[in-house]
Every structure is written in structure tokens, then in C-alpha cells.
mmCIF file of C-alpha atoms in Angstrom:
data_model
loop_
_atom_site.group_PDB
_atom_site.id
_atom_site.type_symbol
_atom_site.label_atom_id
_atom_site.label_comp_id
_atom_site.label_asym_id
_atom_site.label_seq_id
_atom_site.Cartn_x
_atom_site.Cartn_y
_atom_site.Cartn_z
ATOM 1 C CA MET N 1 58.598 143.305 80.280
ATOM 2 C CA PRO N 2 57.879 146.258 82.612
ATOM 3 C CA GLY N 3 57.945 145.277 86.256
ATOM 4 C CA ALA N 4 59.549 141.881 85.545
ATOM 5 C CA LYS N 5 61.919 140.714 88.222
ATOM 6 C CA PRO N 6 65.534 140.427 86.965
ATOM 7 C CA ILE N 7 66.944 136.927 86.817
ATOM 8 C CA GLY N 8 69.480 136.300 89.574
ATOM 9 C CA VAL N 9 72.785 134.515 89.143
ATOM 10 C CA ARG N 10 71.498 131.375 90.855
ATOM 11 C CA ASP N 11 68.432 131.161 88.596
ATOM 12 C CA ARG N 12 70.553 131.799 85.520
ATOM 13 C CA LEU N 13 72.871 128.934 86.483
ATOM 14 C CA LYS N 14 69.877 126.651 86.905
ATOM 15 C CA GLN N 15 68.695 127.552 83.416
ATOM 16 C CA LEU N 16 72.120 126.797 81.977
ATOM 17 C CA MET N 17 72.407 123.456 83.781
ATOM 18 C CA GLY N 18 68.969 122.175 82.941
ATOM 19 C CA PRO N 19 66.776 119.925 85.110
ATOM 20 C CA ARG N 20 68.938 116.804 84.797
ATOM 21 C CA TRP N 21 72.076 118.431 86.255
ATOM 22 C CA GLN N 22 70.010 120.262 88.857
ATOM 23 C CA ALA N 23 68.726 116.897 90.091
ATOM 24 C CA ARG N 24 72.227 115.411 90.103
ATOM 25 C CA ILE N 25 73.608 118.273 92.188
ATOM 26 C CA ARG N 26 70.739 118.059 94.699
ATOM 27 C CA ARG N 27 71.244 114.297 94.973
ATOM 28 C CA ALA N 28 75.009 114.707 95.438
ATOM 29 C CA GLY N 29 74.427 117.299 98.161
ATOM 30 C CA ARG N 30 72.109 114.961 100.072
ATOM 31 C CA LEU N 31 74.564 112.083 99.749
ATOM 32 C CA ARG N 32 77.421 114.238 101.032
ATOM 33 C CA LEU N 33 75.403 115.336 104.046
ATOM 34 C CA LEU N 34 74.441 111.726 104.751
ATOM 35 C CA SER N 35 78.101 110.694 104.531
ATOM 36 C CA LYS N 36 79.003 113.423 107.000
ATOM 37 C CA TRP N 37 76.363 112.264 109.467
ATOM 38 C CA GLN N 38 77.715 108.736 109.141
ATOM 39 C CA ASN N 39 81.230 110.029 109.841
ATOM 40 C CA LEU N 40 80.027 111.737 113.023
ATOM 41 C CA ARG N 41 78.573 108.435 114.215
ATOM 42 C CA ARG N 42 81.636 106.476 113.125
ATOM 43 C CA TYR N 43 83.993 108.746 115.043
ATOM 44 C CA GLU N 44 81.601 109.103 117.998
ATOM 45 C CA VAL N 45 81.173 112.869 117.765
ATOM 46 C CA SER N 46 77.920 113.987 119.394
ATOM 47 C CA VAL N 47 76.170 117.104 118.114
ATOM 48 C CA ARG N 48 74.757 117.602 121.577
ATOM 49 C CA GLU N 49 78.064 117.231 123.421
ATOM 50 C CA GLN N 50 80.336 118.857 120.821
ATOM 51 C CA PRO N 51 78.039 121.160 118.822
ATOM 52 C CA GLY N 52 80.771 123.486 117.557
ATOM 53 C CA LEU N 53 82.976 120.688 116.222
ATOM 54 C CA ALA N 54 80.081 118.708 114.742
ATOM 55 C CA LEU N 55 78.299 121.633 113.070
ATOM 56 C CA ARG N 56 81.532 123.086 111.713
ATOM 57 C CA TYR N 57 82.206 119.755 110.037
ATOM 58 C CA LEU N 58 78.647 119.334 108.744
ATOM 59 C CA LEU N 59 78.301 122.855 107.368
ATOM 60 C CA LEU N 60 81.793 123.998 106.429
ATOM 61 C CA ASP N 61 84.141 121.061 105.860
ATOM 62 C CA PRO N 62 83.959 119.699 102.282
ATOM 63 C CA GLU N 63 85.715 116.389 103.003
ATOM 64 C CA VAL N 64 83.941 113.093 103.536
ATOM 65 C CA GLU N 65 87.046 110.870 103.340
ATOM 66 C CA SER N 66 90.828 111.092 102.966
ATOM 67 C CA PHE N 67 90.844 113.883 105.524
ATOM 68 C CA THR N 68 93.368 116.686 105.753
ATOM 69 C CA PHE N 69 93.969 118.417 109.063
ATOM 70 C CA ASP N 70 96.536 120.082 111.267
ATOM 71 C CA VAL N 71 98.031 117.877 113.953
ATOM 72 C CA ASP N 72 98.171 118.614 117.650
ATOM 73 C CA ASN N 73 101.176 116.433 118.451
ATOM 74 C CA GLU N 74 104.025 117.733 116.288
ATOM 75 C CA THR N 75 106.451 117.178 119.164
ATOM 76 C CA GLU N 76 105.593 113.478 119.106
ATOM 77 C CA HIS N 77 106.260 113.432 115.347
ATOM 78 C CA VAL N 78 109.699 114.890 116.025
ATOM 79 C CA ASP N 79 110.416 112.365 118.768
ATOM 80 C CA PHE N 80 109.196 109.451 116.651
ATOM 81 C CA VAL N 81 111.409 110.104 113.614
ATOM 82 C CA GLY N 82 114.280 110.916 115.945
ATOM 83 C CA GLU N 83 114.038 107.511 117.579
ATOM 84 C CA ALA N 84 113.205 105.503 114.454
ATOM 85 C CA LEU N 85 115.553 107.188 111.976
ATOM 86 C CA GLY N 86 118.059 109.116 114.048
ATOM 87 C CA VAL N 87 116.840 112.509 112.825
ATOM 88 C CA PRO N 88 117.931 115.510 114.941
ATOM 89 C CA ALA N 89 114.966 117.328 116.474
ATOM 90 C CA GLU N 90 115.866 120.613 114.796
ATOM 91 C CA GLN N 91 115.944 118.933 111.388
ATOM 92 C CA ALA N 92 112.564 117.259 111.900
ATOM 93 C CA ARG N 93 110.990 120.528 113.035
ATOM 94 C CA GLY N 94 112.375 122.188 109.908
ATOM 95 C CA TRP N 95 110.731 119.564 107.704
ATOM 96 C CA ILE N 96 107.400 120.086 109.467
ATOM 97 C CA GLU N 97 107.744 123.803 108.810
ATOM 98 C CA GLU N 98 108.245 122.999 105.110
ATOM 99 C CA THR N 99 104.765 121.497 104.938
ATOM 100 C CA ARG N 100 103.301 124.655 106.426
ATOM 101 C CA SER N 101 105.024 126.968 103.959
ATOM 102 C CA ASP N 102 104.733 124.810 100.829
ATOM 103 C CA PRO N 103 102.224 126.528 98.504
ATOM 104 C CA GLU N 104 101.242 123.247 96.857
ATOM 105 C CA LEU N 105 100.044 121.871 100.202
ATOM 106 C CA ASN N 106 98.495 125.059 101.540
ATOM 107 C CA GLU N 107 96.635 126.620 98.631
ATOM 108 C CA ARG N 108 93.848 125.419 96.394
ATOM 109 C CA LEU N 109 95.513 123.938 93.358
ATOM 110 C CA GLY N 110 94.873 126.593 90.754
ATOM 111 C CA SER N 111 93.658 126.282 87.214
ATOM 112 C CA HIS N 112 93.943 122.520 86.758
ATOM 113 C CA MET N 113 91.219 121.795 89.335
ATOM 114 C CA PRO N 114 87.728 121.320 87.829
ATOM 115 C CA LEU N 115 84.926 123.294 89.465
ATOM 116 C CA ARG N 116 83.108 120.093 90.343
ATOM 117 C CA ARG N 117 85.809 119.174 92.831
ATOM 118 C CA LEU N 118 83.871 120.320 95.854
ATOM 119 C CA SER N 119 85.562 117.863 98.218
ATOM 120 C CA VAL N 120 88.853 119.756 98.551
ATOM 121 C CA LYS N 121 89.697 122.420 101.103
ATOM 122 C CA ARG N 122 91.410 125.632 100.188
ATOM 123 C CA ARG N 123 94.207 124.588 102.555
ATOM 124 C CA ASN N 124 95.491 121.035 102.446
ATOM 125 C CA PRO N 125 97.730 120.284 105.433
ATOM 126 C CA PRO N 126 99.125 116.725 105.307
ATOM 127 C CA GLY N 127 97.302 115.414 108.389
ATOM 128 C CA ASN N 128 98.087 111.726 108.869
ATOM 129 C CA ARG N 129 100.476 111.952 105.910
ATOM 130 C CA LEU N 130 102.846 114.251 107.792
ATOM 131 C CA ILE N 131 104.703 111.180 109.056
ATOM 132 C CA TRP N 132 105.045 110.033 105.413
ATOM 133 C CA TYR N 133 106.682 113.341 104.561
ATOM 134 C CA LEU N 134 109.132 113.092 107.446
ATOM 135 C CA VAL N 135 110.136 109.520 106.600
ATOM 136 C CA ALA N 136 110.608 110.374 102.909
ATOM 137 C CA ARG N 137 112.692 113.433 103.782
ATOM 138 C CA SER N 138 114.808 111.382 106.145
ATOM 139 C CA LEU N 139 115.478 108.327 103.948
ATOM 140 C CA LYS N 140 115.717 110.247 100.655
ATOM 141 C CA PRO N 141 114.727 107.126 98.691
ATOM 142 C CA GLU N 142 115.615 106.817 95.027
ATOM 143 C CA LEU N 143 112.389 104.863 94.516
ATOM 144 C CA THR N 144 109.211 105.224 96.558
ATOM 145 C CA VAL N 145 106.210 102.964 95.973
ATOM 146 C CA GLU N 146 102.708 104.047 96.927
ATOM 147 C CA ALA N 147 99.850 101.531 97.101
ATOM 148 C CA GLY N 148 96.539 103.400 96.964
ATOM 149 C CA ILE N 149 96.152 106.876 95.457
ATOM 150 C CA LEU N 150 92.495 107.905 95.847
ATOM 151 C CA ASN N 151 92.341 111.668 95.180
ATOM 152 C CA GLY N 152 96.131 111.996 95.352
ATOM 153 C CA MET N 153 96.683 113.927 98.580
ATOM 154 C CA GLY N 154 99.211 111.376 99.834
ATOM 155 C CA THR N 155 100.798 111.336 96.385
ATOM 156 C CA LEU N 156 101.147 115.098 96.497
ATOM 157 C CA VAL N 157 102.769 114.978 99.952
ATOM 158 C CA LEU N 158 105.284 112.368 98.800
ATOM 159 C CA LEU N 159 106.062 114.250 95.586
ATOM 160 C CA ARG N 160 106.733 117.437 97.525
ATOM 161 C CA ALA N 161 109.102 115.543 99.848
ATOM 162 C CA LEU N 162 110.906 114.047 96.847
ATOM 163 C CA ALA N 163 111.148 117.470 95.207
ATOM 164 C CA ARG N 164 112.834 118.853 98.333
ATOM 165 C CA ASN N 165 115.190 115.880 98.361
ATOM 166 C CA ALA N 166 116.055 116.480 94.708
ATOM 167 C CA ALA N 167 116.810 120.139 95.407
ATOM 168 C CA GLU N 168 119.317 118.908 97.992
ATOM 169 C CA GLY N 169 121.000 116.545 95.525
ATOM 170 C CA SER N 170 119.035 113.335 96.220
ATOM 171 C CA PRO N 171 116.523 112.842 93.377
ATOM 172 C CA GLY N 172 113.883 110.152 93.591
ATOM 173 C CA ARG N 173 110.828 108.813 91.769
ATOM 174 C CA LEU N 174 107.385 107.836 92.974
ATOM 175 C CA VAL N 175 105.572 104.792 91.573
ATOM 176 C CA SER N 176 101.882 104.710 92.540
ATOM 177 C CA PHE N 177 99.187 102.070 92.084
ATOM 178 C CA ASP N 178 95.414 102.445 92.006
ATOM 179 C CA PRO N 179 92.995 100.635 89.675
ATOM 180 C CA VAL N 180 90.614 103.619 89.540
ATOM 181 C CA PRO N 181 91.460 105.531 86.331
ATOM 182 C CA GLU N 182 90.605 108.926 87.836
ATOM 183 C CA ALA N 183 92.670 108.461 90.988
ATOM 184 C CA GLY N 184 95.258 111.144 91.625
ATOM 185 C CA TRP N 185 93.317 114.017 90.070
ATOM 186 C CA LEU N 186 94.596 116.325 92.812
ATOM 187 C CA VAL N 187 98.166 116.204 91.447
ATOM 188 C CA PRO N 188 98.732 118.938 88.830
ATOM 189 C CA GLU N 189 100.644 118.101 85.680
ATOM 190 C CA ARG N 190 103.445 120.483 86.606
ATOM 191 C CA LEU N 191 104.321 118.325 89.627
ATOM 192 C CA ALA N 192 104.098 114.933 87.919
ATOM 193 C CA GLY N 193 107.592 114.782 86.419
ATOM 194 C CA ALA N 194 108.869 112.342 89.034
ATOM 195 C CA TRP N 195 105.609 110.395 89.183
ATOM 196 C CA GLU N 196 104.906 107.063 87.526
ATOM 197 C CA ARG N 197 101.247 106.144 87.821
ATOM 198 C CA HIS N 198 99.851 102.635 87.274
ATOM 199 C CA ALA N 199 96.074 102.226 86.855
ATOM 200 C CA GLU N 200 96.084 98.698 88.246
ATOM 201 C CA THR N 201 96.371 96.856 91.531
ATOM 202 C CA THR N 202 99.698 96.037 93.110
ATOM 203 C CA THR N 203 98.794 92.366 92.778
ATOM 204 C CA ASP N 204 98.661 92.780 89.007
ATOM 205 C CA GLY N 205 101.439 95.262 88.372
ATOM 206 C CA LEU N 206 103.909 95.645 91.227
ATOM 207 C CA GLU N 207 106.304 92.859 90.248
ATOM 208 C CA ARG N 208 106.537 94.128 86.683
ATOM 209 C CA ALA N 209 107.065 97.721 87.807
ATOM 210 C CA LEU N 210 109.901 96.787 90.175
ATOM 211 C CA ALA N 211 111.913 94.701 87.718
ATOM 212 C CA GLY N 212 115.529 95.814 87.899
ATOM 213 C CA ARG N 213 114.813 98.481 90.531
ATOM 214 C CA GLU N 214 115.413 98.920 94.262
ATOM 215 C CA VAL N 215 112.754 100.228 96.641
ATOM 216 C CA GLY N 216 113.700 102.649 99.398
ATOM 217 C CA LEU N 217 110.201 103.337 100.743
ATOM 218 C CA LEU N 218 106.865 101.566 100.433
ATOM 219 C CA VAL N 219 103.774 103.449 101.606
ATOM 220 C CA HIS N 220 100.773 101.139 101.784
ATOM 221 C CA ASP N 221 97.426 102.903 102.184
ATOM 222 C CA SER N 222 95.239 100.729 100.009
ATOM 223 C CA ILE N 223 92.996 97.808 100.941
ATOM 224 C CA HIS N 224 93.968 96.618 104.403
ATOM 225 C CA ASP N 225 93.858 92.970 103.439
ATOM 226 C CA PRO N 226 96.474 90.696 105.058
ATOM 227 C CA GLU N 227 96.976 88.612 101.921
ATOM 228 C CA VAL N 228 97.483 91.672 99.705
ATOM 229 C CA GLN N 229 99.796 93.283 102.225
ATOM 230 C CA ARG N 230 101.899 90.163 102.625
ATOM 231 C CA HIS N 231 102.271 89.962 98.834
ATOM 232 C CA ASP N 232 103.219 93.623 98.481
ATOM 233 C CA PHE N 233 105.563 93.804 101.467
ATOM 234 C CA GLU N 234 107.501 90.656 100.591
ATOM 235 C CA LEU N 235 107.761 91.622 96.923
ATOM 236 C CA ALA N 236 109.105 95.045 97.846
ATOM 237 C CA LEU N 237 111.618 93.461 100.213
ATOM 238 C CA ARG N 238 112.901 91.251 97.402
ATOM 239 C CA HIS N 239 113.674 94.514 95.580
ATOM 240 C CA ALA N 240 114.830 96.420 98.646
ATOM 241 C CA ALA N 241 117.543 99.062 98.648
ATOM 242 C CA PRO N 242 120.250 98.687 101.337
ATOM 243 C CA GLU N 243 117.890 100.604 103.636
ATOM 244 C CA MET N 244 114.159 100.351 103.095
ATOM 245 C CA ALA N 245 111.124 101.466 105.090
ATOM 246 C CA ILE N 246 107.570 100.170 104.962
ATOM 247 C CA LEU N 247 104.813 102.510 106.141
ATOM 248 C CA ASP N 248 101.436 100.883 106.747
ATOM 249 C CA GLY N 249 98.705 103.526 106.643
ATOM 250 C CA GLY N 250 96.343 101.071 108.294
ATOM 251 C CA GLY N 251 98.152 101.336 111.600
ATOM 252 C CA LEU N 252 97.339 98.214 113.592
ATOM 253 C CA LEU N 253 94.381 97.033 111.511
ATOM 254 C CA THR N 254 96.346 93.985 110.363
ATOM 255 C CA PRO N 255 99.326 92.223 111.974
ATOM 256 C CA VAL N 256 101.238 91.703 108.722
ATOM 257 C CA LEU N 257 103.933 94.356 109.148
ATOM 258 C CA ARG N 258 104.466 93.410 112.790
ATOM 259 C CA GLU N 259 104.884 89.764 111.812
ATOM 260 C CA LEU N 260 107.235 90.611 108.975
ATOM 261 C CA ALA N 261 109.366 92.800 111.226
ATOM 262 C CA ARG N 262 109.627 89.988 113.745
ATOM 263 C CA GLU N 263 110.569 87.498 111.026
ATOM 264 C CA ARG N 264 113.288 89.856 109.748
ATOM 265 C CA ALA N 265 114.551 90.685 113.262
ATOM 266 C CA THR N 266 113.757 94.365 113.053
ATOM 267 C CA GLN N 267 111.516 96.623 115.114
ATOM 268 C CA HIS N 268 107.925 97.484 114.342
ATOM 269 C CA ARG N 269 106.890 100.958 115.476
ATOM 270 C CA TYR N 270 103.455 102.495 115.686
ATOM 271 C CA PHE N 271 102.606 106.182 115.535
ATOM 272 C CA ARG N 272 99.228 107.866 115.931
ATOM 273 C CA GLU N 273 98.669 111.495 115.037
ATOM 274 C CA GLN N 274 96.156 113.676 116.888
ATOM 275 C CA PRO N 275 93.931 115.767 114.602
ATOM 276 C CA ARG N 276 93.342 119.338 115.749
ATOM 277 C CA ASP N 277 89.706 120.481 115.840
ATOM 278 C CA HIS N 278 88.531 117.664 113.592
ATOM 279 C CA VAL N 279 85.977 114.884 113.931
ATOM 280 C CA TYR N 280 88.344 112.253 112.507
ATOM 281 C CA LYS N 281 89.847 109.755 114.937
ATOM 282 C CA ALA N 282 93.162 108.747 113.406
ATOM 283 C CA ILE N 283 94.147 105.080 113.166
ATOM 284 C CA GLY N 284 97.860 105.852 112.918
ATOM 285 C CA SER N 285 100.644 104.251 110.901
ATOM 286 C CA GLY N 286 102.971 101.309 111.338
ATOM 287 C CA LEU N 287 106.651 101.655 110.415
ATOM 288 C CA ALA N 288 109.440 99.128 109.998
ATOM 289 C CA ILE N 289 112.971 99.791 108.756
ATOM 290 C CA PHE N 290 114.784 96.964 106.987
ATOM 291 C CA ARG N 291 118.536 97.094 106.455
ATOM 292 C CA ARG N 292 120.779 94.634 104.689
ATOM 293 C CA PRO N 293 123.226 92.827 106.983
#
């Protein structure tokens, strides 16, 4: 029709989606913004006092949970693994550099990622999972167990550490547990060769999965429930390799790992990362190393 205004890309997309999907997207956008506001309150970030940090998170950061970020205390990471695991400082700094140069951790994950995944940054630095990477690189476990997958960022970090270990002659496998069927969607198929995923809780499936196997590393970042943790930690210890580490992603939220370390006459250590230019206030991780007499 003469004089008719051409249909723009945005309007054309609306036509293709239809009113039902338009409503869903608007509702999802409002929920995400509400979640972000709640995060600002949770982590005590004031828009008035820190407008740049708060507005950058509200307007530009896609994440509402399972945050990724650069850390401001890499030197403390180096010192921590040096003390806990006897890693030379130069070696630890080299492993940190690996996470910065690894394309799987620093680029959006290509063709396997659905367009609806709006909660993922283009760059995915490990954040609080950097200490997981360093421990996995140091111990070079033949079997790592992960309790809690969520979107799979921690899984991806562990798999990349295991891949580096394998390239150096120390292959290992990762066994992960999460009852949510969709958990782990961030991990592309091409990286899943050393990954064994269980869509169930550790309470239901861990004992069966560990039959006849020895655990070198347990990373627990699931429900921070003392009863569940006690079950998982003790079960893993019954299947422990000569040297085994337990990493508690809940930091000091429960006393279970501290109590277990005291019972087994080993040291419990606590590490807290410092996010750089991020609203998140890290809760840190607990670490205990168990060695056979």
C-alpha cells in the first residue's frame, strides 16, 4: 500500500512469536529484573552509594544466580593452594593463566547454545570456581564427584581442569549429580567425553555410582544441608583414593566439613574469593585433604 510504513525487525519478530510468547518474554523480563533488585538488597549494594556498580548489574549483566566473575585476590589463591597442597607459586599462577586463555571458559559456547539462554555472559571466568580448578589441577584425581550441577558452569570448569590433566598424562572422569533433568545445559557435547551425569540426588545415587571406584575429589555445591553433607562426605571417604580432597562450596554455612576434619585428624581450611566489580559477596569454600595413614 502506498505510504505504508515498512515493518521493522522487532515487529516482524513479534508477529512470528504470537501473543502468547510475547507475554511470556515480557513476564520473564520482569521476573529477571525483580531477581536482580533482590540480589542488590541481598548483597547490600546501594544504587545511591554505588550507582555505577548497581546499574551496570541491573542493565548489562545477564546473570541472576551462579555468578561468574574475575577475582581480585589471585595472589591469595596462589598462597592458599601453596599452603594446602604444596603447589609452587609459579605453577599455581600458570594454572590461573590457563583459565584466562581457555576458549571454552572465555567465549560464548557456540552453536550448541539455544537462543533462549539469556542468562549467560559472553565471557565466563570461573569466579568462585577458580579454587576448584586449582585443586583439581593439583590433585589430578582419577575420579571427581560433583554434587550440584545447575547450569553446568562448575562442571565446565572441572572438565577443563581434567582435560588439562589428561593432556599431561593423568586422565580423570567427572561424576555429577543433580535431580533437575536440564541441569548442565552449558556443557557442550564435544566436552562431555569424561563426564558421567546422574539426574538424581546424591542421597539416591551416590553409593551406587561409587561402587568399586575411588574418589580423589568431591566438590559439594548442592543443598547446604548438614544431614545430606554428612551422608555424602562419609560415603565418599569410604571410597577414598589414597589422597582425597573435599571442597564445600557453601564455605562456612554448615560445620560438617570442619567436624569431619577434626574427627579424621586433618586440617580444615577456608578460602574466600573477592569478586572484581561485581555485586556478589562471595561465601567462600571449605577444603579438607584426607590421606590414608
